[in-house]
Amino acid sequence: IFYYLPIFNYFIFFFFFFFFLHRLVKTVDLDPRHNYVLGFHPHGVLVAGAFTNFCTYATGFRTMFPGLTSYLLMLPLWFRAPFFRDYIMCAGLVPSDKDSASYLLRQKGGGNAVVIAVGGAPEALDAHPGTYNVLLANKKGFIKMAMDCMKCAHLVPVFSFGENEVFDQVQNPRGTWLRWVQENLQSVMGVSLPLFHARGVFQYSFGLMPYRKPITTVVGRPIQVERTPKPTAEQLNDLHQLYMDELSNLFDEHKADYGIDEDTHLNFV
């Protein structure tokens, strides 16, 4: 079965690339002598942009960033399932626990780019078309991880335009009974359960197939990080605020190119 996995992966990658019309946009070069933590936003329902750009390389990541190898982090829960675990490892995914990520970031030669969907499973519950909620206000673990690396891992904000547009989701504002149920199930199971729908295979009225809409992932400027194994709360907060500012600037600089209104800004939750 493992002999045929590369062939199966090829068809899956072909589907993701052409179905969603993916595109990767580089703003600056990334020095391969360093390691990087790429914060991917937003999570969306499928994390389709992160998978296509940083696992399949179908959009030219290796050409745009020569010398870098990207690794997408995924919930450790999925690595406990036999066969499926082997499949996702063949696709280049690694568990999102601290030890796995830190191992890659502590390599002295550099050249590793760890991609983290910072909002994680809870952010999928906010993946409504036309919304730009980013679950980041209290997410500082990835910042601390970058500061704790042997050679320091520079932080790079990444925003994926169109990630929230490929599915409709049942309205679930915070405070409603549906959101309460979803959040409690997520805390128990470790994965979120958004009630999403889109189109069918042969019709566009209703189904679980995603809409065929373009997803453009923009890689921002790196934020230099000084090695601080035991950062103070002030140091951590300052770097976290700088990261949020850079992500907000990245969104504002490129939103007009993707039909987003000038008055629309990121909402940090």
mmCIF file with all atom_site columns, C-alpha atoms in Angstrom, residues 37 39 41 116-119 123 134-147 153-157 221 223-226 228 231-249 266-269:
data_model
loop_
_atom_site.group_PDB
_atom_site.id
_atom_site.type_symbol
_atom_site.label_atom_id
_atom_site.label_alt_id
_atom_site.label_comp_id
_atom_site.label_asym_id
_atom_site.label_entity_id
_atom_site.label_seq_id
_atom_site.pdbx_PDB_ins_code
_atom_site.Cartn_x
_atom_site.Cartn_y
_atom_site.Cartn_z
_atom_site.occupancy
_atom_site.B_iso_or_equiv
_atom_site.pdbx_formal_charge
_atom_site.auth_seq_id
_atom_site.auth_comp_id
_atom_site.auth_asym_id
_atom_site.auth_atom_id
_atom_site.pdbx_PDB_model_num
ATOM 1  C CA . VAL A 1 37  ? 8.280   29.932 12.156 1.00 0.00 ? 37  VAL A CA 1
ATOM 2  C CA . GLY A 1 39  ? 2.343   31.750 11.308 1.00 0.00 ? 39  GLY A CA 1
ATOM 3  C CA . HIS A 1 41  ? -3.789  32.781 9.138  1.00 0.00 ? 41  HIS A CA 1
ATOM 4  C CA . ILE A 1 116 ? 1.762   26.750 12.241 1.00 0.00 ? 116 ILE A CA 1
ATOM 5  C CA . ALA A 1 117 ? -1.949  27.459 11.778 1.00 0.00 ? 117 ALA A CA 1
ATOM 6  C CA . VAL A 1 118 ? -1.855  29.590 14.915 1.00 0.00 ? 118 VAL A CA 1
ATOM 7  C CA . GLY A 1 119 ? -5.618  29.804 15.453 1.00 0.00 ? 119 GLY A CA 1
ATOM 8  C CA . GLU A 1 123 ? -10.506 29.297 14.728 1.00 0.00 ? 123 GLU A CA 1
ATOM 9  C CA . VAL A 1 134 ? -7.979  35.904 13.691 1.00 0.00 ? 134 VAL A CA 1
ATOM 10 C CA . LEU A 1 135 ? -7.607  33.919 16.911 1.00 0.00 ? 135 LEU A CA 1
ATOM 11 C CA . LEU A 1 136 ? -4.303  35.413 18.011 1.00 0.00 ? 136 LEU A CA 1
ATOM 12 C CA . ALA A 1 137 ? -4.772  37.827 20.915 1.00 0.00 ? 137 ALA A CA 1
ATOM 13 C CA . ASN A 1 138 ? -3.803  35.223 23.538 1.00 0.00 ? 138 ASN A CA 1
ATOM 14 C CA . LYS A 1 139 ? -1.728  32.867 21.359 1.00 0.00 ? 139 LYS A CA 1
ATOM 15 C CA . LYS A 1 140 ? 1.881   33.252 22.469 1.00 0.00 ? 140 LYS A CA 1
ATOM 16 C CA . GLY A 1 141 ? 3.220   29.700 22.527 1.00 0.00 ? 141 GLY A CA 1
ATOM 17 C CA . PHE A 1 142 ? 4.666   29.907 19.013 1.00 0.00 ? 142 PHE A CA 1
ATOM 18 C CA . ILE A 1 143 ? 6.351   33.210 19.916 1.00 0.00 ? 143 ILE A CA 1
ATOM 19 C CA . LYS A 1 144 ? 8.035   31.653 22.930 1.00 0.00 ? 144 LYS A CA 1
ATOM 20 C CA . MET A 1 145 ? 9.084   28.637 20.857 1.00 0.00 ? 145 MET A CA 1
ATOM 21 C CA . ALA A 1 146 ? 10.817  30.896 18.328 1.00 0.00 ? 146 ALA A CA 1
ATOM 22 C CA . MET A 1 147 ? 12.678  32.725 21.117 1.00 0.00 ? 147 MET A CA 1
ATOM 23 C CA . ALA A 1 153 ? 13.830  31.115 14.473 1.00 0.00 ? 153 ALA A CA 1
ATOM 24 C CA . HIS A 1 154 ? 12.604  34.248 12.786 1.00 0.00 ? 154 HIS A CA 1
ATOM 25 C CA . LEU A 1 155 ? 8.857   34.815 12.753 1.00 0.00 ? 155 LEU A CA 1
ATOM 26 C CA . VAL A 1 156 ? 7.079   35.238 9.424  1.00 0.00 ? 156 VAL A CA 1
ATOM 27 C CA . PRO A 1 157 ? 3.382   36.242 9.229  1.00 0.00 ? 157 PRO A CA 1
ATOM 28 C CA . ARG A 1 221 ? 8.476   39.943 5.942  1.00 0.00 ? 221 ARG A CA 1
ATOM 29 C CA . ILE A 1 223 ? 10.666  39.429 12.125 1.00 0.00 ? 223 ILE A CA 1
ATOM 30 C CA . GLN A 1 224 ? 14.131  38.944 13.608 1.00 0.00 ? 224 GLN A CA 1
ATOM 31 C CA . VAL A 1 225 ? 14.100  37.193 16.949 1.00 0.00 ? 225 VAL A CA 1
ATOM 32 C CA . GLU A 1 226 ? 16.852  37.251 19.560 1.00 0.00 ? 226 GLU A CA 1
ATOM 33 C CA . THR A 1 228 ? 15.842  34.321 24.882 1.00 0.00 ? 228 THR A CA 1
ATOM 34 C CA . PRO A 1 231 ? 11.761  35.546 28.218 1.00 0.00 ? 231 PRO A CA 1
ATOM 35 C CA . THR A 1 232 ? 10.062  37.889 30.621 1.00 0.00 ? 232 THR A CA 1
ATOM 36 C CA . ALA A 1 233 ? 6.368   38.603 30.224 1.00 0.00 ? 233 ALA A CA 1
ATOM 37 C CA . GLU A 1 234 ? 7.227   42.040 28.857 1.00 0.00 ? 234 GLU A CA 1
ATOM 38 C CA . GLN A 1 235 ? 9.596   40.636 26.201 1.00 0.00 ? 235 GLN A CA 1
ATOM 39 C CA . LEU A 1 236 ? 7.027   38.049 25.152 1.00 0.00 ? 236 LEU A CA 1
ATOM 40 C CA . ASN A 1 237 ? 4.226   40.612 24.954 1.00 0.00 ? 237 ASN A CA 1
ATOM 41 C CA . ASP A 1 238 ? 6.342   43.059 22.952 1.00 0.00 ? 238 ASP A CA 1
ATOM 42 C CA . LEU A 1 239 ? 7.276   40.470 20.326 1.00 0.00 ? 239 LEU A CA 1
ATOM 43 C CA . HIS A 1 240 ? 3.704   39.208 20.205 1.00 0.00 ? 240 HIS A CA 1
ATOM 44 C CA . GLN A 1 241 ? 2.413   42.755 19.612 1.00 0.00 ? 241 GLN A CA 1
ATOM 45 C CA . LEU A 1 242 ? 5.035   43.299 16.908 1.00 0.00 ? 242 LEU A CA 1
ATOM 46 C CA . TYR A 1 243 ? 3.896   40.100 15.191 1.00 0.00 ? 243 TYR A CA 1
ATOM 47 C CA . MET A 1 244 ? 0.243   41.195 15.280 1.00 0.00 ? 244 MET A CA 1
ATOM 48 C CA . ASP A 1 245 ? 1.208   44.593 13.859 1.00 0.00 ? 245 ASP A CA 1
ATOM 49 C CA . GLU A 1 246 ? 3.150   42.971 11.007 1.00 0.00 ? 246 GLU A CA 1
ATOM 50 C CA . LEU A 1 247 ? 0.277   40.605 10.223 1.00 0.00 ? 247 LEU A CA 1
ATOM 51 C CA . SER A 1 248 ? -2.180  43.500 10.211 1.00 0.00 ? 248 SER A CA 1
ATOM 52 C CA . ASN A 1 249 ? 0.106   45.513 7.920  1.00 0.00 ? 249 ASN A CA 1
ATOM 53 C CA . LEU A 1 266 ? -8.306  42.144 10.860 1.00 0.00 ? 266 LEU A CA 1
ATOM 54 C CA . ASN A 1 267 ? -10.169 41.462 14.084 1.00 0.00 ? 267 ASN A CA 1
ATOM 55 C CA . PHE A 1 268 ? -7.879  39.862 16.674 1.00 0.00 ? 268 PHE A CA 1
ATOM 56 C CA . VAL A 1 269 ? -9.833  37.616 19.007 1.00 0.00 ? 269 VAL A CA 1
#
